[in-house]
Structure formats: structure tokens, C-alpha cells
XYZ file of C-alpha atoms in Angstrom:
504
model
C 13.608 4.557 11.412
C 14.363 1.890 14.033
C 15.777 3.019 17.353
C 18.855 1.159 18.510
C 17.230 -0.006 21.752
C 14.434 -1.665 19.768
C 16.832 -4.095 18.116
C 16.210 -7.199 20.233
C 12.436 -7.243 19.760
C 12.739 -6.369 16.080
C 15.401 -8.978 15.314
C 13.493 -11.737 17.099
C 10.389 -11.114 14.987
C 12.430 -10.740 11.814
C 14.075 -14.136 12.347
C 10.938 -16.046 13.433
C 8.917 -17.691 10.613
C 5.851 -18.049 12.843
C 4.920 -17.086 16.377
C 1.870 -15.767 18.195
C 1.112 -12.307 19.529
C 0.294 -13.873 22.920
C 3.765 -15.438 23.086
C 5.381 -12.087 22.256
C 3.473 -10.427 25.090
C 4.661 -13.133 27.516
C 8.291 -12.434 26.539
C 7.840 -8.693 27.077
C 6.243 -9.382 30.464
C 9.238 -11.493 31.462
C 11.867 -9.065 30.174
C 10.190 -5.667 30.793
C 7.339 -6.265 33.300
C 6.893 -2.593 34.239
C 6.812 -1.299 30.650
C 3.473 0.248 29.598
C 1.335 -1.977 27.403
C -2.302 -0.805 27.222
C -4.142 2.336 28.265
C -7.540 3.935 27.877
C -9.228 6.862 29.662
C -9.754 4.824 32.828
C -7.080 2.127 33.071
C -3.402 1.524 32.371
C -1.765 -1.882 32.212
C 1.927 -2.697 32.096
C 3.155 -5.869 30.399
C 3.182 -7.916 33.609
C -0.406 -6.892 34.381
C -1.580 -7.509 30.813
C 0.055 -10.930 30.683
C -1.478 -11.942 34.040
C -4.897 -10.722 32.909
C -4.602 -12.711 29.681
C -3.801 -15.833 31.717
C -6.885 -15.298 33.872
C -9.082 -14.848 30.768
C -7.650 -17.962 29.108
C -8.038 -20.023 32.284
C -11.650 -18.826 32.729
C -12.547 -19.800 29.161
C -11.013 -23.246 29.690
C -12.891 -23.548 33.003
C -16.133 -22.798 31.121
C -15.415 -25.558 28.624
C -14.646 -23.369 25.610
C -12.188 -25.349 23.533
C -9.487 -24.190 21.090
C -11.079 -23.374 17.745
C -14.409 -22.429 19.336
C -15.568 -18.824 19.328
C -16.495 -16.012 21.681
C -17.879 -12.635 20.609
C -17.307 -9.137 21.982
C -19.527 -6.108 21.446
C -17.993 -3.128 23.189
C -16.339 0.242 22.855
C -12.532 0.133 22.628
C -10.968 -0.336 26.057
C -8.009 -1.975 27.763
C -10.360 -4.625 29.169
C -11.814 -5.495 25.753
C -8.282 -5.762 24.388
C -7.164 -7.992 27.289
C -10.191 -10.245 26.783
C -9.377 -10.535 23.055
C -5.721 -11.326 23.753
C -6.499 -13.772 26.558
C -8.885 -15.693 24.337
C -6.140 -15.986 21.712
C -3.802 -17.450 24.343
C -6.405 -20.191 24.927
C -6.662 -20.864 21.179
C -10.207 -19.449 21.224
C -11.416 -17.556 18.170
C -12.698 -14.004 18.709
C -15.532 -12.373 16.757
C -15.481 -8.638 17.622
C -18.882 -7.169 16.717
C -19.873 -3.545 16.134
C -21.894 -2.050 19.011
C -23.724 0.145 16.511
C -25.319 -2.866 14.837
C -29.032 -3.470 15.269
C -30.056 -6.144 17.791
C -31.246 -8.333 14.912
C -27.905 -7.987 13.093
C -25.971 -8.768 16.277
C -28.068 -11.874 16.827
C -27.422 -13.030 13.255
C -23.670 -12.439 13.533
C -23.423 -14.219 16.885
C -25.359 -17.173 15.484
C -23.242 -17.213 12.336
C -20.022 -17.155 14.377
C -21.432 -19.885 16.664
C -20.090 -17.832 19.572
C -20.251 -19.623 22.921
C -20.229 -16.343 24.868
C -20.980 -12.715 24.066
C -19.185 -10.055 26.142
C -20.713 -6.561 25.981
C -19.660 -3.324 27.705
C -21.607 -4.167 30.882
C -19.953 -7.591 31.016
C -16.489 -6.040 30.746
C -17.278 -3.767 33.675
C -17.962 -6.891 35.759
C -15.171 -8.996 34.254
C -13.284 -9.385 37.529
C -16.089 -11.546 38.915
C -15.871 -13.914 35.917
C -12.100 -14.160 35.627
C -10.127 -17.077 37.007
C -8.418 -16.202 40.325
C -5.252 -14.085 40.340
C -2.235 -16.218 39.562
C -4.252 -18.741 37.521
C -2.467 -20.311 34.558
C -4.223 -21.788 31.542
C -3.381 -25.174 30.113
C -1.002 -24.556 27.173
C -2.529 -25.129 23.736
C -0.901 -25.708 20.363
C -1.507 -22.960 17.840
C -0.561 -23.488 14.202
C -0.406 -20.930 11.382
C -3.679 -22.297 9.975
C -5.474 -22.107 13.345
C -8.327 -19.554 13.248
C -7.467 -16.285 14.990
C -10.594 -14.157 14.604
C -13.759 -13.709 12.592
C -14.089 -10.159 11.302
C -17.486 -9.171 9.971
C -17.413 -6.992 6.896
C -18.759 -3.468 7.288
C -21.859 -4.248 5.295
C -21.449 -1.210 2.998
C -22.754 -3.243 0.064
C -24.958 -5.839 1.762
C -25.238 -8.333 4.600
C -21.984 -8.574 6.611
C -19.973 -11.752 6.050
C -17.704 -13.365 8.620
C -14.086 -13.356 7.413
C -12.014 -16.059 9.095
C -8.398 -14.959 9.503
C -5.787 -17.499 10.689
C -2.893 -16.923 13.085
C -0.474 -17.134 10.152
C -2.172 -14.176 8.504
C -1.889 -12.083 11.663
C 1.781 -13.017 12.032
C 2.306 -11.844 8.450
C 0.802 -8.487 9.499
C 3.253 -8.338 12.419
C 6.258 -9.030 10.185
C 4.986 -6.436 7.716
C 5.620 -3.870 10.451
C 9.378 -4.462 10.532
C 10.350 -1.327 8.542
C 8.057 1.060 10.400
C 9.786 1.821 13.676
C 7.706 -0.278 16.066
C 9.492 -1.290 19.236
C 9.610 -0.951 23.039
C 9.807 2.853 22.830
C 6.810 3.175 20.496
C 3.449 4.610 21.574
C 0.559 3.822 19.238
C -2.564 5.988 19.505
C -5.696 4.331 18.087
C -9.057 6.028 17.577
C -10.820 3.361 15.511
C -12.721 0.370 16.961
C -11.256 -3.028 17.828
C -13.856 -4.830 15.729
C -12.296 -3.353 12.602
C -9.377 -4.883 10.762
C -8.251 -1.300 10.151
C -7.351 -1.054 13.840
C -6.091 -4.581 14.319
C -3.416 -4.442 11.592
C -1.623 -1.861 13.776
C -2.810 -2.936 17.238
C -1.247 -6.417 17.132
C 2.154 -5.385 15.697
C 2.407 -2.585 18.273
C 2.160 -5.115 21.123
C 4.168 -7.846 19.396
C 7.101 -5.412 19.151
C 6.678 -4.384 22.796
C 5.242 -0.892 22.425
C 2.409 0.807 24.285
C -1.105 1.127 22.831
C -3.439 3.969 23.836
C -7.112 3.435 22.947
C -9.695 6.184 22.448
C -13.290 5.100 23.018
C -14.563 7.742 20.603
C -12.745 9.891 18.075
C -12.701 13.629 18.632
C -10.171 15.611 16.604
C -9.054 18.049 19.315
C -8.975 15.378 22.018
C -6.908 13.161 19.708
C -4.321 15.916 19.280
C -4.223 16.551 23.022
C -3.591 12.865 23.763
C -1.005 12.562 20.980
C 0.914 15.498 22.423
C 0.657 14.375 26.060
C 1.576 10.739 25.342
C 4.308 11.566 22.822
C 2.610 9.258 20.323
C 4.896 7.709 17.703
C 2.421 5.686 15.610
C -1.227 5.851 14.637
C -3.789 4.390 12.257
C -6.490 6.731 11.005
C -9.032 6.597 8.210
C -9.144 9.429 5.637
C -12.126 11.260 7.156
C -10.253 11.414 10.482
C -7.166 12.867 8.792
C -9.448 15.383 7.118
C -10.971 16.463 10.432
C -7.610 16.639 12.182
C -6.005 18.771 9.492
C -9.019 21.114 9.661
C -8.483 21.894 13.370
C -7.759 25.658 13.259
C -4.749 25.519 15.580
C -3.381 22.173 14.400
C 0.172 23.552 14.295
C -0.022 24.496 17.977
C 0.170 20.823 19.012
C 3.579 19.189 19.435
C 3.475 16.052 17.257
C 7.226 15.820 16.802
C 7.457 12.330 18.354
C 5.608 10.696 15.460
C 7.604 8.133 13.496
C 4.866 6.742 11.291
C 1.218 7.344 10.483
C -0.923 4.785 8.660
C -4.132 4.961 6.665
C -6.448 2.435 5.047
C -10.121 1.506 4.498
C -11.314 4.312 2.206
C -10.115 6.515 -0.670
C -7.354 8.879 0.511
C -7.095 11.889 -1.782
C -3.715 13.022 -3.058
C -4.351 16.555 -1.786
C -5.048 15.324 1.747
C -1.951 13.110 1.718
C 0.129 16.112 0.634
C -1.320 18.227 3.459
C -0.512 15.544 6.062
C 3.040 15.232 4.731
C 3.540 18.992 4.810
C 2.239 19.683 8.312
C 2.510 16.495 10.398
C 5.966 15.132 11.345
C 6.913 11.531 10.578
C 6.260 9.246 7.656
C 2.892 8.449 6.089
C 2.012 4.964 4.836
C -1.175 3.984 3.033
C -2.183 0.324 2.988
C -4.485 -0.868 0.251
C -6.026 -4.274 0.703
C -8.969 -6.195 2.046
C -9.834 -7.760 5.376
C -10.014 -10.992 3.368
C -6.316 -10.625 2.587
C -4.692 -11.437 -0.714
C -3.379 -8.435 -2.548
C -1.802 -5.646 -0.516
C -0.274 -2.463 -1.869
C 1.811 -0.108 0.234
C 2.410 3.547 -0.531
C 5.176 5.124 1.521
C 3.943 8.595 0.714
C 6.914 10.378 2.292
C 9.261 8.462 -0.032
C 7.161 8.836 -3.193
C 5.602 12.325 -3.181
C 4.964 12.114 -6.939
C 2.788 9.002 -6.492
C 0.186 10.338 -4.082
C -2.574 9.630 -6.628
C -1.795 5.900 -6.322
C -2.100 3.330 -3.509
C 1.474 2.186 -3.941
C 3.176 -0.965 -5.171
C 2.424 -4.584 -4.231
C 3.935 -5.500 -0.867
C 6.854 -7.963 -0.767
C 5.581 -11.495 -1.252
C 2.362 -10.246 -2.853
C 1.301 -11.249 -6.370
C -1.271 -8.850 -7.808
C -2.879 -9.108 -11.222
C -5.783 -7.738 -13.232
C -8.666 -9.738 -14.701
C -11.600 -8.898 -16.959
C -15.305 -9.480 -16.346
C -15.019 -13.041 -17.620
C -12.142 -13.824 -15.258
C -9.418 -13.781 -17.918
C -6.044 -12.388 -16.894
C -5.205 -9.072 -18.553
C -1.817 -7.917 -19.891
C 0.271 -5.143 -18.368
C -1.188 -1.712 -19.111
C -4.789 -2.886 -19.035
C -7.607 -1.790 -16.751
C -9.425 -4.508 -14.837
C -10.402 -5.983 -11.500
C -7.552 -6.296 -9.015
C -6.863 -9.779 -7.601
C -4.115 -10.724 -5.195
C -2.245 -13.559 -3.518
C -0.091 -13.131 -0.399
C 1.075 -14.950 2.735
C -1.862 -13.358 4.585
C -5.179 -14.643 3.241
C -8.494 -15.537 4.843
C -9.473 -19.155 5.241
C -12.852 -18.180 3.820
C -16.173 -16.654 4.775
C -17.500 -18.386 7.871
C -20.048 -21.071 6.903
C -20.460 -19.524 3.432
C -18.683 -21.759 0.937
C -20.479 -20.235 -2.065
C -19.512 -16.687 -1.054
C -15.936 -17.908 -0.538
C -15.833 -19.382 -4.040
C -17.162 -16.108 -5.496
C -14.326 -14.223 -3.778
C -11.623 -16.489 -5.178
C -9.858 -16.536 -8.539
C -7.341 -19.149 -9.643
C -4.700 -18.693 -12.303
C -3.803 -21.321 -14.892
C -1.498 -23.072 -12.427
C -4.202 -23.300 -9.758
C -2.723 -20.551 -7.554
C -5.405 -19.002 -5.318
C -6.112 -15.266 -5.415
C -8.674 -13.086 -3.629
C -10.834 -10.808 -5.772
C -10.905 -7.231 -4.470
C -13.882 -5.962 -6.431
C -11.817 -2.856 -7.274
C -11.067 -1.616 -10.770
C -7.577 -0.314 -11.396
C -4.444 -0.250 -13.512
C -0.708 -0.259 -12.834
C 1.386 2.685 -14.013
C 4.764 2.369 -15.707
C 6.519 2.113 -12.315
C 4.233 -0.600 -10.971
C 2.144 1.675 -8.729
C -1.560 0.809 -8.615
C -4.060 3.492 -9.601
C -7.562 2.682 -8.362
C -10.467 3.786 -10.480
C -13.450 2.520 -8.496
C -15.303 -0.352 -6.902
C -16.629 -2.797 -9.501
C -20.000 -2.811 -7.729
C -20.064 1.007 -7.664
C -19.188 1.447 -11.325
C -22.085 2.951 -13.266
C -22.908 1.594 -16.727
C -24.830 4.292 -18.555
C -25.788 3.882 -22.178
C -23.121 1.191 -22.498
C -20.358 3.418 -21.108
C -18.471 2.755 -17.869
C -18.613 5.710 -15.466
C -16.341 5.734 -12.423
C -17.952 7.598 -9.509
C -14.522 8.421 -8.066
C -13.760 10.553 -11.144
C -16.911 12.614 -10.598
C -16.303 12.846 -6.844
C -12.793 14.158 -7.433
C -14.104 16.721 -9.916
C -16.788 17.907 -7.482
C -14.228 18.359 -4.707
C -12.425 20.899 -6.891
C -15.336 23.310 -6.343
C -14.561 25.639 -3.405
C -18.026 25.048 -1.902
C -17.719 21.247 -1.795
C -16.361 19.631 1.374
C -17.378 16.040 0.604
C -19.022 14.311 -2.339
C -20.335 10.861 -3.186
C -21.765 9.675 -6.495
C -24.002 6.647 -7.041
C -25.835 5.152 -9.986
C -29.630 5.143 -10.053
C -32.028 3.474 -12.514
C -32.744 5.299 -15.756
C -35.404 4.175 -18.235
C -33.343 5.452 -21.162
C -29.740 4.911 -20.079
C -29.987 1.925 -17.752
C -28.194 3.854 -15.013
C -27.292 7.470 -14.561
C -25.128 9.230 -11.925
C -26.536 11.181 -8.974
C -24.373 13.135 -6.520
C -24.665 13.863 -2.808
C -22.682 16.856 -1.588
C -21.757 18.307 1.804
C -21.029 22.029 1.466
C -18.152 23.758 3.196
C -19.052 26.034 6.056
C -19.840 29.535 4.875
C -20.866 28.517 1.337
C -24.470 28.726 0.151
C -24.190 27.460 -3.429
C -27.424 25.835 -4.587
C -27.616 22.217 -5.707
C -28.594 23.021 -9.286
C -25.731 25.495 -9.675
C -23.262 22.862 -8.496
C -24.755 20.276 -10.855
C -24.462 22.598 -13.832
C -20.913 23.562 -12.829
C -19.838 19.910 -12.847
C -21.744 18.968 -16.012
C -19.936 21.732 -17.898
C -16.616 20.105 -17.000
C -17.223 16.404 -17.663
C -18.021 14.281 -20.660
C -21.563 13.950 -21.910
C -21.970 10.426 -20.583
C -20.739 11.506 -17.128
C -23.233 14.304 -16.545
C -25.176 14.195 -13.303
C -28.921 13.650 -13.475
C -29.331 15.165 -10.028
C -27.338 16.587 -7.134
C -28.568 16.563 -3.542
C -27.212 18.667 -0.692
C -26.899 16.789 2.608
C -25.626 17.704 6.063
C -23.356 14.652 6.150
C -22.647 11.498 4.206
C -23.685 8.235 5.856
C -20.555 6.411 6.997
C -19.604 3.224 8.752
C -17.747 3.425 12.064
C -14.422 3.369 10.196
C -15.345 6.084 7.745
C -16.512 4.218 4.657
C -19.317 5.998 2.795
C -22.427 3.803 2.823
C -23.383 4.094 -0.821
C -26.153 1.554 -0.363
C -27.943 4.096 1.847
C -27.377 6.852 -0.700
C -28.922 4.716 -3.432
C -31.960 4.244 -1.209
C -32.231 8.045 -0.895
C -32.253 8.377 -4.675
C -35.004 5.871 -5.437
C -36.926 7.763 -8.120
C -35.827 6.777 -11.663
C -34.406 9.763 -13.507
C -35.075 11.060 -16.985
C -32.599 11.951 -19.689
C -32.739 15.689 -19.080
C -29.016 15.885 -18.278
C -28.056 14.508 -21.673
């Protein structure tokens, strides 16, 4: 998949045990100053301009007394200026905490305090950034950056509780860059991104795209038709999208009218990606399709090259090279091959820990008999006979009803087989008799008027007795985070009333 002219950039990264993204950008600026680097709806930067802007950011932070290892925070929509600020801070050895603009003021205040951020840059600040920057031509004092040096603090999406700050080191980010070697990144690549820069989902593609010398195009807000228009006009070669975005893109009535022939590779992560949707993307969208399974915390990573393994679309792939993934039971005992248990993983890319939360860090870790450190994923799964991981559900989402384990994903998949069901989510709610019992939330397809009770009875006739739904609610949309994860915590709040045993 690699173009011949990409060889120099690719070989340099392949042969370098550790480097920084900022250093890669400097090399591209020296060798290809006029090459496009960053673009949004309002601004375009070539590598010389991006590199100079990063220097001015780094010099301004040093002028303001912000030392290597200290933190700044950003809270802004994706833009070339936000990206340049992020990259410039990294050049100064400053840690970046990108925060979600959709957070409440109270949550933002808590995250900024937790990160101990010396400065917070919001959208309005970025619009006035020129006045804060060091003068044109300014050069920062060089700083030493080691693999263990903190790179950023990513706050978890908060789908199951209070967001925690995940400290990722430079070595972990360099591992993400090297992971991109097989995927056709290079100076001729154009990566179109429509997810926010505060999400690790975006960053695992954003940084490799620049490290390999490609161009990155940022959308401030995702719109399916606008995405396709930009992809066609820019001759996009790479992208990262979450499953709900793929779903909306493939549903555009004239999808085939757009010329997407330049695509080399499409990526997906962050939420369950159904086999049927993967098959549709493979059938109608040129280029390869790769699903990453893993956590922002790092540890275990699985990779499914869907175009190479069309019979494995129900899985999330095999452990990535250098990754050690195992299964453990509720008591933390390692399970033999063929078992079902919680997935834990060890890899070259792992978080240092949760920022200022040593107890939470310890809860996220598991150590084998030799003392080797693993990160617990909280996901329940099993490996098939070929070593591909099949995910069953989140451990925290698993419903225990009458002593039986119920996996919501099984019920969600069954509901989606009904022609009236566009989206479905299942959560457990308290039950006086069963402990917990499943309740579904369904978004109907346009043009269908099936009633909730009819859908509930349809499903209950097709599942085991212990899996039967106590209730089914029709909703206009499922609550989601900015990167498409269903907020099951909010759904549980909507289903507060304990249910009876009528469905049994």
C-alpha cells in the first residue's frame, strides 16, 4: 500500500526506536517546506508555516514560565490553530490536556484543576492567538524529551462515571506512529478527520499522519454530505470515523455519486462496529478498512484488517504485534485458552496512570505471576480458534439476572435484525425478583410505525427466557458522547422505576 515516493519518511520512522512528532514536523519543514500540513474551513498551513507557528507557541510558553512537564489545557472546536497550539506545546515539553467544549462549566473547572493546567485556551483565545504568540522568527530553547516524558492528559468520555485523566507518555505516542507503518501514510497522504482533537480516537491517526509528512484536513463538525464533498474535493486517502458516522455516511442516498477512489485506508474505533456495517463499507467504499480495538489507557490492542479477513467481521481482530493479551476471571485469575473472561493487555504503548489518582490506577492494573503489568479493559470476550477476539460486552454493562449473565450486545444485535429498528441499546435496571432485568431503548427507522410493545414481544419470542426484555422504550435518538459512544448511564437514569417479573 505504500507509494514509492513515501519511502524516505517511512523508512526513517521504521528505523528509529524513539523520536517525537515535533521533530518529524521540523524535518518535513526543512525538506518540503511548501507541502500542505494542516487545513480547516478557514486556514491552510504548509509545513514551513506549521513549524514556525509551533516555534512561536513553544517560545511563548517558555516566556510565560511554563516548564517542561507542566500542563496547559485547550477547550475548542477542531481547527488548524488548536492543532498548532497542541503541537507547539509538545515542542516545549509541555503537557496538553485537550478538554471537551461540550462539558459543563463545573466539569471543565474540575478537569482543569485535576490537570493542574497553567493556562486554558478556548475558542475565543485561539482567535486572538497572534497577540499572545512570541514574535515571528522566535525560537524556543531546546528541551530534552524522553519516552517516559508525559505527552498529554486525555480525559475519559465519562460514559460510566466521572472522567479520569489518562496520562500518556511520548513513548506511547511514538508507538502509535510506528503502528501506522503498514497503512500507506506518507507525504502524498491526505487524512480527513471529523472527530474532535480532545479524543484519543482522533489523535491515534492525527499524529501519525503528520509524522509521516501527510496533510491533515479538520472538520469542525461532522455532517455526512459535507464530509463526502470534502473527501472528494481533497482526494482524501485516510480517515478515522466512529461507527455511527460510518452508518450515517453509508445511508446518504447518493453515496455512490461521490468519487472516493483516492482512499487507501479507513479506520474505526471507540464503539461496537457491526459486521453488517463493516461489510457495507467494504463493498461500497474504496480502500482498506481497519478496526482498532483498545483503550485510551493503552495496553491491549487488537487490529482487524477487515479487507483481508472478510470472514472475521464479527471480531475485533488479533492482538497487534508486541501486544500480550489475556483473559482473567472475576477474581483476577488467568483463564485458559477457549475461556470467556475480562480482556487484559500489555503493549509498548501504555498510560503512566490516571492523573493524581493512584487508587484508580491500581484498579486498572493487573499483574501476572511474573509481575508483568497489564491494563484491564473492562470488556468481556473470548478468542476464537484463529486468535481473533470476539467481544461479548462491557463488564460494567453486563446484566446479572436471576444468577445468569446477560450480555446487552446480544440483545442489541437481535433487535437490529427487525426491519423497523435503526438503533438499539439495552441496559440493566433493578428488579425486586431478579436483581436486574434488561430494558431496551430503540430508535425506529424512518417510515416505520411499529409500537414498542410489539417490538418487545417480537424480541422476547426469539431469545432465551432469562434474556427477555422487561420493557422497551422508543426514543428519537440515543444519547451519545461526542465520539459516538452510547451513554448507557443516561439510559439507566431514564429507566429508574424497578420492574416486575411480568416478562418471565
